[in-house]
Amino acid sequence: MSRKEVALYEEIGFWGTTAKDFRGRLSALGLKPEDELLVALNSPGGEVYDGLAIYAMVKHAPCAKRIVRIDGIAASMGSVIAMAGDEIEMGDGALMMIHDPSGACWGTADDMRELAEVLDKHKSELVSIYERRSKKSADEIGALMAAETWFTGAEAVAAGFADRVGGAVQAEARFRAQALDRSEEHTSEL
């Protein structure tokens, strides 16, 4: 069994890694049924649709085992992607955050009601993903999401969102500034 690694070290969606980008990275690994996939994760989250597609790609990757290692942060959709792991490890000092989905709308009252209904559906699906992993009830998870809950590694393990806290990792925080000029990057090494 060989271990193959893919990193997701940025925002999810337009400002970072799209589902199409991730599919290319995953395909390039040439996974075999006997392989172990390690997803090194350090993401503040991002767009729901790209995040759900990446979650599904990891969850259904053609390999023997999927390990997600949270090197820095798994927030918002980053935490959803983490739930695809058969095993989830939090690096020392790593954080996880879950919260309600949000969106913006311009238009009529009917347009805004429609957005609210879509957000409710997104929340229901995200609750199901967290519920399967954590074994918490849907009501408990819904309350944690509504409160925008942050977990340390130990807290994530206690809540069932991770399996263990690992040793020190070499992590690089690299997020593009959300500005019109996509070439502007901010990098800090830990």
XYZ file of N, CA, C and O in Angstrom:
760
model
N 0.854 -1.179 0.000
C 0.000 0.000 0.000
C 0.896 1.237 0.000
O 1.786 1.367 0.819
N 0.653 2.132 -0.921
C 1.413 3.379 -0.921
C 0.484 4.535 -0.563
O -0.714 4.479 -0.816
N 1.079 5.549 0.047
C 0.319 6.731 0.439
C 0.555 7.820 -0.597
O 1.689 8.151 -0.914
N -0.540 8.390 -1.077
C -0.464 9.485 -2.032
C -1.135 10.705 -1.409
O -2.195 10.592 -0.796
N -0.483 11.855 -1.566
C -0.936 13.070 -0.885
C -1.375 14.147 -1.862
O -0.741 14.369 -2.892
N -2.450 14.815 -1.505
C -2.924 15.991 -2.229
C -3.173 17.081 -1.193
O -3.698 16.807 -0.119
N -2.734 18.294 -1.503
C -2.912 19.412 -0.570
C -4.030 20.326 -1.036
O -4.181 20.581 -2.230
N -4.792 20.796 -0.080
C -5.821 21.814 -0.316
C -5.528 22.922 0.683
O -5.967 22.885 1.821
N -4.723 23.891 0.247
C -4.168 24.926 1.122
C -4.647 26.314 0.713
O -3.849 27.226 0.596
N -5.918 26.448 0.454
C -6.445 27.757 0.099
C -7.957 27.751 0.174
O -8.567 26.773 0.583
N -8.539 28.861 -0.233
C -9.989 28.970 -0.253
C -10.566 28.010 -1.279
O -9.883 27.556 -2.190
N -11.842 27.719 -1.141
C -12.522 26.779 -2.011
C -13.425 27.564 -2.955
O -14.245 28.361 -2.514
N -13.235 27.338 -4.239
C -14.057 28.023 -5.230
C -13.253 29.034 -6.024
O -12.035 28.924 -6.155
N -13.931 30.041 -6.525
C -13.357 31.015 -7.453
C -12.046 31.620 -6.985
O -11.132 31.805 -7.765
N -11.921 31.955 -5.716
C -10.725 32.639 -5.211
C -9.611 31.670 -4.846
O -8.550 32.074 -4.381
N -9.831 30.387 -5.036
C -8.813 29.411 -4.648
C -8.888 28.165 -5.501
O -8.685 28.204 -6.705
N -9.185 27.034 -4.887
C -9.269 25.751 -5.577
C -10.713 25.448 -5.936
O -11.569 25.331 -5.057
N -10.986 25.310 -7.225
C -12.319 24.911 -7.666
C -12.409 23.388 -7.651
O -11.389 22.689 -7.568
N -13.616 22.886 -7.771
C -13.806 21.441 -7.857
C -13.075 20.886 -9.083
O -12.470 19.815 -9.027
N -13.092 21.629 -10.181
C -12.395 21.195 -11.393
C -10.890 21.111 -11.146
O -10.245 20.143 -11.552
N -10.320 22.123 -10.460
C -8.891 22.092 -10.116
C -8.562 20.857 -9.277
O -7.580 20.160 -9.522
N -9.385 20.621 -8.253
C -9.126 19.513 -7.340
C -9.240 18.176 -8.068
O -8.440 17.257 -7.830
N -10.209 18.068 -8.956
C -10.365 16.823 -9.726
C -9.087 16.532 -10.516
O -8.631 15.392 -10.580
N -8.501 17.574 -11.104
C -7.248 17.387 -11.833
C -6.125 16.921 -10.932
O -5.348 16.021 -11.289
N -6.012 17.524 -9.744
C -4.966 17.129 -8.789
C -5.139 15.680 -8.360
O -4.176 14.926 -8.236
N -6.406 15.316 -8.077
C -6.702 13.959 -7.615
C -6.422 12.943 -8.722
O -5.799 11.909 -8.480
N -6.829 13.259 -9.941
C -6.589 12.353 -11.071
C -5.102 12.150 -11.318
O -4.663 11.044 -11.656
N -4.320 13.213 -11.147
C -2.872 13.142 -11.386
C -2.175 12.172 -10.425
O -1.076 11.695 -10.716
N -2.804 11.877 -9.299
C -2.198 10.950 -8.336
C -2.196 9.514 -8.844
O -1.397 8.695 -8.386
N -3.113 9.189 -9.740
C -3.190 7.819 -10.243
C -3.516 6.824 -9.147
O -2.866 5.786 -9.022
N -4.509 7.144 -8.334
C -4.870 6.269 -7.214
C -5.248 4.872 -7.680
O -5.909 4.693 -8.699
N -4.814 3.890 -6.866
C -5.159 2.492 -7.095
C -5.974 2.011 -5.893
O -5.871 2.582 -4.804
N -6.750 0.959 -6.065
C -7.604 0.486 -4.972
C -6.871 0.169 -3.673
O -7.440 0.257 -2.595
N -5.596 -0.175 -3.759
C -4.844 -0.511 -2.545
C -4.151 0.703 -1.912
O -3.557 0.600 -0.839
N -4.218 1.867 -2.542
C -3.539 3.065 -2.045
C -4.276 3.709 -0.863
O -5.465 3.484 -0.646
N -3.511 4.529 -0.162
C -4.036 5.359 0.923
C -3.945 6.809 0.441
O -2.904 7.233 -0.058
N -5.030 7.553 0.554
C -5.051 8.954 0.151
C -4.947 9.833 1.387
O -5.715 9.679 2.335
N -3.971 10.745 1.369
C -3.836 11.732 2.439
C -4.188 13.101 1.851
O -3.561 13.557 0.898
N -5.200 13.746 2.419
C -5.578 15.102 2.031
C -5.062 16.030 3.125
O -5.530 15.989 4.260
N -4.044 16.836 2.783
C -3.507 17.830 3.718
C -4.352 19.086 3.543
O -4.397 19.668 2.467
N -5.033 19.492 4.611
C -6.045 20.546 4.516
C -5.671 21.754 5.365
O -5.305 21.625 6.527
N -5.775 22.920 4.747
C -5.570 24.197 5.430
C -6.404 25.223 4.669
O -5.917 25.866 3.745
N -7.689 25.320 5.025
C -8.609 26.146 4.242
C -9.600 26.889 5.132
O -10.195 26.294 6.034
N -9.822 28.179 4.811
C -10.826 28.943 5.531
C -12.234 28.692 5.005
O -13.199 29.264 5.511
N -12.364 27.845 3.988
C -13.676 27.542 3.421
C -13.891 28.264 2.113
O -12.953 28.695 1.459
N -15.142 28.388 1.726
C -15.450 29.045 0.469
C -16.813 28.657 -0.049
O -17.766 28.527 0.711
N -16.895 28.425 -1.342
C -18.165 28.217 -2.023
C -18.733 26.815 -1.775
O -18.029 25.812 -1.857
N -20.031 26.772 -1.503
C -20.703 25.527 -1.141
C -20.627 24.482 -2.254
O -20.282 23.328 -1.999
N -20.948 24.858 -3.488
C -21.019 23.853 -4.543
C -19.669 23.226 -4.847
O -19.574 22.009 -5.018
N -18.619 24.034 -4.918
C -17.287 23.467 -5.121
C -16.900 22.605 -3.928
O -16.329 21.525 -4.091
N -17.211 23.068 -2.711
C -16.883 22.305 -1.513
C -17.582 20.959 -1.467
O -16.973 19.941 -1.119
N -18.856 20.926 -1.827
C -19.588 19.657 -1.826
C -19.033 18.699 -2.879
O -18.944 17.489 -2.641
N -18.640 19.238 -4.024
C -18.060 18.380 -5.061
C -16.719 17.812 -4.602
O -16.435 16.624 -4.813
N -15.901 18.630 -3.954
C -14.605 18.149 -3.446
C -14.825 17.112 -2.355
O -14.152 16.076 -2.314
N -15.783 17.355 -1.456
C -16.142 16.371 -0.429
C -16.466 15.026 -1.081
O -15.946 13.985 -0.675
N -17.311 15.047 -2.117
C -17.718 13.806 -2.787
C -16.534 13.119 -3.456
O -16.418 11.891 -3.414
N -15.635 13.912 -4.060
C -14.452 13.317 -4.713
C -13.574 12.589 -3.699
O -13.077 11.495 -3.976
N -13.366 13.209 -2.539
C -12.540 12.566 -1.509
C -13.264 11.342 -0.961
O -12.689 10.258 -0.840
N -14.538 11.508 -0.647
C -15.329 10.424 -0.047
C -15.361 9.188 -0.940
O -15.368 8.058 -0.451
N -15.392 9.402 -2.251
C -15.529 8.292 -3.185
C -14.272 8.031 -4.006
O -14.334 7.344 -5.026
N -13.141 8.540 -3.541
C -11.875 8.298 -4.241
C -11.608 6.792 -4.289
O -11.848 6.085 -3.309
N -11.111 6.295 -5.416
C -10.903 4.850 -5.579
C -9.636 4.366 -4.875
O -8.623 4.071 -5.500
N -9.712 4.306 -3.553
C -8.551 3.883 -2.768
C -9.021 3.127 -1.533
O -10.213 3.110 -1.221
N -8.074 2.531 -0.821
C -8.396 1.718 0.343
C -8.752 2.554 1.568
O -9.572 2.142 2.393
N -8.145 3.731 1.702
C -8.333 4.533 2.911
C -8.119 6.001 2.583
O -7.243 6.348 1.795
N -8.937 6.856 3.229
C -8.843 8.302 3.056
C -8.533 8.940 4.405
O -9.314 8.787 5.345
N -7.421 9.641 4.476
C -7.041 10.330 5.711
C -7.032 11.822 5.417
O -6.452 12.258 4.423
N -7.695 12.596 6.267
C -7.637 14.053 6.151
C -6.831 14.552 7.338
O -7.147 14.242 8.491
N -5.775 15.305 7.043
C -4.941 15.890 8.091
C -5.126 17.404 8.024
O -4.787 18.033 7.031
N -5.668 17.969 9.097
C -5.886 19.412 9.151
C -4.615 20.035 9.706
O -4.298 19.905 10.884
N -3.886 20.711 8.810
C -2.589 21.261 9.174
C -2.711 22.617 9.859
O -1.848 22.963 10.664
N -3.708 23.385 9.544
C -3.863 24.724 10.124
C -5.294 25.005 10.504
O -5.638 25.106 11.661
N -6.153 25.089 9.468
C -7.553 25.411 9.719
C -8.439 24.657 8.731
O -8.082 24.477 7.569
N -9.560 24.197 9.231
C -10.623 23.634 8.397
C -11.892 24.358 8.836
O -12.544 23.962 9.785
N -12.175 25.466 8.169
C -13.326 26.276 8.539
C -14.381 26.208 7.446
O -14.057 26.014 6.273
N -15.619 26.365 7.839
C -16.717 26.465 6.890
C -16.702 25.253 5.956
O -16.742 24.116 6.414
N -16.638 25.445 4.642
C -16.617 24.305 3.715
C -15.358 23.462 3.872
O -15.360 22.285 3.533
N -14.299 24.036 4.405
C -13.107 23.242 4.704
C -13.422 22.151 5.710
O -12.944 21.019 5.596
N -14.255 22.468 6.712
C -14.622 21.459 7.706
C -15.523 20.394 7.098
O -15.466 19.227 7.491
N -16.346 20.768 6.134
C -17.197 19.778 5.459
C -16.323 18.810 4.674
O -16.510 17.591 4.750
N -15.362 19.332 3.927
C -14.454 18.469 3.169
C -13.722 17.505 4.107
O -13.546 16.330 3.789
N -13.336 17.981 5.278
C -12.643 17.122 6.246
C -13.481 15.900 6.610
O -12.936 14.814 6.850
N -14.795 16.042 6.622
C -15.681 14.949 7.025
C -15.631 13.767 6.056
O -16.114 12.686 6.351
N -15.014 13.941 4.885
C -14.899 12.857 3.907
C -13.848 11.828 4.298
O -13.801 10.741 3.714
N -13.028 12.138 5.280
C -11.967 11.224 5.672
C -12.473 10.028 6.447
O -13.376 10.155 7.280
N -11.877 8.869 6.181
C -12.114 7.701 7.038
C -11.486 7.963 8.397
O -11.957 7.469 9.419
N -10.396 8.732 8.376
C -9.724 9.194 9.589
C -9.461 10.688 9.430
O -9.086 11.137 8.351
N -9.647 11.423 10.517
C -9.391 12.864 10.506
C -8.435 13.177 11.645
O -8.711 12.869 12.801
N -7.303 13.775 11.263
C -6.286 14.144 12.245
C -6.145 15.657 12.273
O -6.048 16.294 11.231
N -6.120 16.216 13.467
C -5.903 17.649 13.653
C -4.453 17.844 14.067
O -3.997 17.232 15.027
N -3.734 18.682 13.339
C -2.366 19.004 13.721
C -2.362 19.815 15.010
O -3.362 20.430 15.379
N -1.236 19.804 15.720
C -1.115 20.617 16.931
C -1.415 22.071 16.581
O -0.838 22.615 15.632
N -2.299 22.693 17.313
C -2.645 24.085 17.083
C -3.687 24.297 16.004
O -4.125 25.426 15.778
N -4.108 23.243 15.306
C -5.094 23.375 14.237
C -6.481 23.678 14.809
O -6.792 23.318 15.950
N -7.297 24.335 14.013
C -8.662 24.696 14.409
C -9.656 24.230 13.351
O -9.334 24.137 12.169
N -10.888 23.987 13.812
C -12.000 23.656 12.929
C -13.159 24.564 13.292
O -13.373 24.865 14.472
N -13.920 24.993 12.279
C -15.087 25.845 12.532
C -16.251 25.389 11.661
O -16.072 25.093 10.482
N -17.430 25.337 12.275
C -18.657 25.048 11.528
C -19.631 26.200 11.749
O -19.642 26.814 12.815
N -20.411 26.500 10.721
C -21.391 27.585 10.835
C -22.478 27.418 9.793
O -22.377 26.614 8.873
N -23.530 28.202 9.945
C -24.629 28.190 8.986
C -24.158 28.724 7.639
O -23.343 29.650 7.586
N -24.698 28.181 6.553
C -24.381 28.741 5.245
C -24.964 30.147 5.122
O -25.945 30.486 5.785
N -24.332 30.952 4.289
C -24.820 32.316 4.089
C -24.761 32.649 2.610
O -24.117 31.956 1.829
N -25.437 33.704 2.239
C -25.448 34.121 0.839
C -25.942 35.544 0.739
O -26.380 36.144 1.722
N -25.881 36.076 -0.447
C -26.342 37.437 -0.698
C -27.313 37.417 -1.868
O -27.223 36.561 -2.743
N -28.218 38.364 -1.855
C -29.238 38.395 -2.882
C -29.575 39.836 -3.226
O -29.604 40.708 -2.355
N -29.825 40.068 -4.493
C -30.302 41.359 -4.962
C -31.580 41.079 -5.731
O -31.603 40.244 -6.626
N -32.646 41.714 -5.349
C -33.873 41.487 -6.101
C -35.104 41.736 -5.263
O -35.087 42.482 -4.282
N -36.149 41.071 -5.626
C -37.453 41.254 -4.996
C -37.554 40.459 -3.695
O -36.690 39.630 -3.388
N -38.634 40.686 -2.994
C -38.892 39.922 -1.774
C -38.989 38.433 -2.094
O -38.515 37.594 -1.329
N -39.593 38.108 -3.236
C -39.677 36.696 -3.637
C -38.291 36.100 -3.875
O -38.036 34.953 -3.515
N -37.391 36.882 -4.488
C -36.018 36.423 -4.691
C -35.342 36.124 -3.355
O -34.627 35.131 -3.208
N -35.571 36.997 -2.379
C -34.949 36.828 -1.066
C -35.537 35.638 -0.319
O -34.804 34.904 0.348
N -36.830 35.403 -0.446
C -37.437 34.226 0.174
C -36.886 32.949 -0.463
O -36.628 31.960 0.217
N -36.705 33.005 -1.782
C -36.148 31.845 -2.474
C -34.729 31.545 -1.993
O -34.370 30.395 -1.760
N -33.902 32.586 -1.817
C -32.552 32.387 -1.293
C -32.609 31.778 0.106
O -31.850 30.855 0.419
N -33.510 32.260 0.950
C -33.638 31.713 2.306
C -33.983 30.225 2.260
O -33.433 29.426 3.033
N -34.852 29.844 1.338
C -35.215 28.428 1.204
C -34.018 27.594 0.753
O -33.792 26.483 1.242
N -33.242 28.129 -0.183
C -32.046 27.415 -0.652
C -31.032 27.274 0.486
O -30.442 26.204 0.677
N -30.836 28.336 1.274
C -29.909 28.260 2.408
C -30.371 27.227 3.427
O -29.549 26.498 4.000
N -31.672 27.133 3.658
C -32.204 26.114 4.570
C -31.889 24.707 4.048
O -31.532 23.811 4.821
N -32.013 24.524 2.737
C -31.697 23.211 2.149
C -30.206 22.911 2.284
O -29.822 21.778 2.600
N -29.370 23.918 2.030
C -27.928 23.715 2.217
C -27.635 23.301 3.660
O -26.878 22.360 3.899
N -28.223 24.004 4.611
C -27.955 23.686 6.016
C -28.371 22.251 6.322
O -27.635 21.517 6.986
N -29.526 21.849 5.829
C -30.000 20.488 6.080
C -29.005 19.446 5.563
O -28.698 18.464 6.249
N -28.465 19.665 4.369
C -27.494 18.734 3.801
C -26.184 18.742 4.595
O -25.589 17.690 4.839
N -25.728 19.926 4.995
C -24.486 20.014 5.765
C -24.651 19.359 7.136
O -23.746 18.663 7.608
N -25.797 19.572 7.769
C -26.067 18.916 9.056
C -25.959 17.401 8.896
O -25.368 16.712 9.732
N -26.510 16.853 7.793
C -26.452 15.400 7.563
C -25.008 14.908 7.457
O -24.673 13.841 7.968
N -24.167 15.677 6.770
C -22.757 15.284 6.632
C -22.081 15.279 7.996
O -21.403 14.314 8.370
N -22.246 16.335 8.772
C -21.648 16.396 10.113
C -22.233 15.314 11.027
O -21.527 14.720 11.828
N -23.521 15.075 10.906
C -24.203 14.095 11.762
C -23.651 12.687 11.525
O -23.398 11.947 12.479
N -23.466 12.305 10.267
C -22.922 10.967 9.965
C -21.543 10.782 10.569
O -21.182 9.705 11.028
N -20.746 11.847 10.579
C -19.369 11.748 11.080
C -19.306 11.813 12.594
O -18.586 11.066 13.229
N -20.057 12.724 13.186
C -19.894 12.985 14.614
C -20.787 12.137 15.501
O -20.532 12.008 16.680
N -21.842 11.624 14.961
C -22.845 10.863 15.720
C -23.639 11.763 16.673
O -24.332 11.288 17.556
N -23.521 13.071 16.510
C -24.355 13.999 17.257
C -25.707 14.069 16.568
O -25.830 13.757 15.383
N -26.717 14.525 17.285
C -28.038 14.651 16.688
C -28.079 15.857 15.749
O -27.281 16.793 15.869
N -29.035 15.837 14.844
C -29.209 16.953 13.912
C -29.467 18.249 14.673
O -28.950 19.305 14.297
N -30.237 18.187 15.745
C -30.524 19.396 16.540
C -29.254 19.947 17.189
O -29.031 21.163 17.200
N -28.420 19.064 17.725
C -27.163 19.511 18.338
C -26.256 20.181 17.301
O -25.685 21.240 17.559
N -26.143 19.554 16.150
C -25.277 20.113 15.103
C -25.847 21.432 14.592
O -25.109 22.397 14.392
N -27.173 21.491 14.405
C -27.802 22.734 13.963
C -27.510 23.878 14.918
O -27.225 25.006 14.493
N -27.542 23.586 16.207
C -27.241 24.623 17.209
C -25.778 25.031 17.155
O -25.454 26.225 17.267
N -24.869 24.068 16.980
C -23.445 24.391 16.868
C -23.177 25.252 15.637
O -22.391 26.194 15.684
N -23.843 24.929 14.531
C -23.674 25.715 13.303
C -24.226 27.128 13.486
O -23.582 28.099 13.082
N -25.397 27.237 14.080
C -26.012 28.558 14.280
C -25.141 29.442 15.158
O -25.103 30.665 14.979
N -24.410 28.834 16.088
C -23.559 29.592 17.009
C -22.183 29.902 16.415
O -21.392 30.589 17.051
N -21.883 29.426 15.204
C -20.536 29.500 14.613
C -19.519 29.004 15.634
O -18.883 29.760 16.349
N -19.377 27.694 15.691
C -18.570 27.035 16.719
C -17.166 26.725 16.218
O -16.991 26.132 15.155
N -16.184 27.130 17.019
C -14.768 26.864 16.754
C -14.308 25.748 17.684
O -14.629 25.744 18.868
N -13.532 24.808 17.142
C -13.007 23.682 17.913
C -11.490 23.657 17.847
O -10.909 23.792 16.768
N -10.858 23.455 18.994
C -9.443 23.083 18.999
C -9.387 21.615 18.575
O -10.429 20.947 18.458
N -8.191 21.086 18.387
C -8.074 19.682 18.038
C -8.731 18.772 19.065
O -9.509 17.883 18.723
N -8.434 19.000 20.330
C -9.004 18.164 21.402
C -10.529 18.292 21.449
O -11.233 17.305 21.655
N -11.033 19.498 21.240
C -12.488 19.697 21.244
C -13.145 19.016 20.048
O -14.235 18.442 20.174
N -12.484 19.052 18.894
C -13.025 18.381 17.705
C -13.077 16.867 17.923
O -14.053 16.213 17.538
N -12.049 16.316 18.546
C -12.040 14.883 18.853
C -13.168 14.553 19.824
O -13.933 13.605 19.617
N -13.305 15.343 20.889
C -14.356 15.094 21.878
C -15.751 15.189 21.269
O -16.664 14.458 21.671
N -15.929 16.067 20.283
C -17.231 16.253 19.639
C -17.484 15.241 18.516
O -18.577 15.195 17.957
N -16.466 14.438 18.174
C -16.628 13.437 17.133
C -16.341 13.935 15.728
O -16.586 13.223 14.753
N -15.806 15.142 15.596
C -15.483 15.696 14.283
C -14.065 15.342 13.831
O -13.693 15.647 12.698
N -13.280 14.740 14.684
C -11.920 14.304 14.346
C -11.605 13.076 15.189
O -12.276 12.805 16.195
N -10.578 12.343 14.769
C -10.205 11.116 15.472
C -9.042 11.286 16.424
O -8.956 10.586 17.424
N -8.144 12.207 16.090
C -6.967 12.369 16.936
C -6.301 13.709 16.670
O -6.507 14.323 15.631
N -5.474 14.109 17.622
C -4.626 15.285 17.461
C -3.232 14.754 17.204
O -2.719 13.940 17.963
N -2.637 15.191 16.087
C -1.337 14.678 15.685
C -0.218 15.571 16.164
O -0.425 16.575 16.853
N 0.960 15.230 15.751
C 2.147 15.988 16.112
C 2.258 17.268 15.312
O 1.392 17.624 14.530
N 3.371 17.925 15.515
C 3.619 19.182 14.814
C 3.727 18.918 13.318
O 4.240 17.896 12.883
N 3.215 19.855 12.544
C 3.283 19.747 11.087
C 3.886 21.020 10.527
O 3.857 22.069 11.174
N 4.429 20.925 9.346
C 4.894 22.100 8.630
C 3.712 22.600 7.816
O 3.305 21.949 6.865
N 3.152 23.711 8.214
C 1.982 24.248 7.521
C 2.304 25.601 6.931
O 3.069 26.372 7.492
N 1.714 25.873 5.802
C 1.858 27.182 5.171
C 0.470 27.741 4.959
O -0.359 27.112 4.308
N 0.200 28.892 5.527
C -1.083 29.553 5.303
C -0.941 30.396 4.048
O -0.106 31.277 3.990
N -1.762 30.113 3.063
C -1.637 30.823 1.790
C -3.030 31.073 1.248
O -3.648 30.182 0.686
N -3.513 32.267 1.426
C -4.849 32.614 0.981
C -4.774 33.850 0.109
O -4.106 34.813 0.442
N -5.450 33.834 -1.002
C -5.488 34.998 -1.877
C -6.426 36.032 -1.282
O -7.488 35.698 -0.782
N -6.025 37.277 -1.371
C -6.888 38.364 -0.930
C -8.083 38.424 -1.870
O -7.943 38.292 -3.073
N -9.259 38.592 -1.330
C -10.449 38.672 -2.161
C -10.576 40.086 -2.703
O -11.288 40.913 -2.170
N -9.858 40.316 -3.758
C -9.848 41.619 -4.408
C -9.973 41.404 -5.898
O -9.871 40.286 -6.387
N -10.186 42.459 -6.637
C -10.307 42.325 -8.079
C -9.012 41.824 -8.702
O -9.020 41.108 -9.684
N -7.894 42.185 -8.131
C -6.604 41.742 -8.634
C -6.271 40.397 -8.001
O -5.824 40.325 -6.867
N -6.495 39.295 -8.702
C -6.272 37.957 -8.159
C -4.805 37.636 -7.988
O -4.464 36.633 -7.389
N -3.918 38.466 -8.511
C -2.491 38.166 -8.398
C -1.943 38.501 -7.022
O -0.870 38.058 -6.653
N -2.668 39.275 -6.239
C -2.196 39.667 -4.906
C -2.338 38.484 -3.964
O -3.407 37.933 -3.802
N -1.239 38.051 -3.359
C -1.277 36.944 -2.427
C -0.660 37.345 -1.099
O 0.223 38.181 -1.047
N -1.150 36.713 -0.062
C -0.589 36.922 1.273
C -0.153 35.541 1.770
O -0.938 34.628 1.807
N 1.089 35.427 2.146
C 1.621 34.149 2.589
C 2.312 34.329 3.922
O 3.042 35.277 4.118
N 2.050 33.404 4.824
C 2.804 33.397 6.069
C 3.164 31.953 6.367
O 2.338 31.067 6.225
N 4.385 31.701 6.718
C 4.817 30.348 7.019
C 4.876 30.163 8.518
O 5.274 31.058 9.252
N 4.453 29.001 8.930
C 4.447 28.657 10.350
C 5.628 27.784 10.669
O 6.078 27.025 9.905
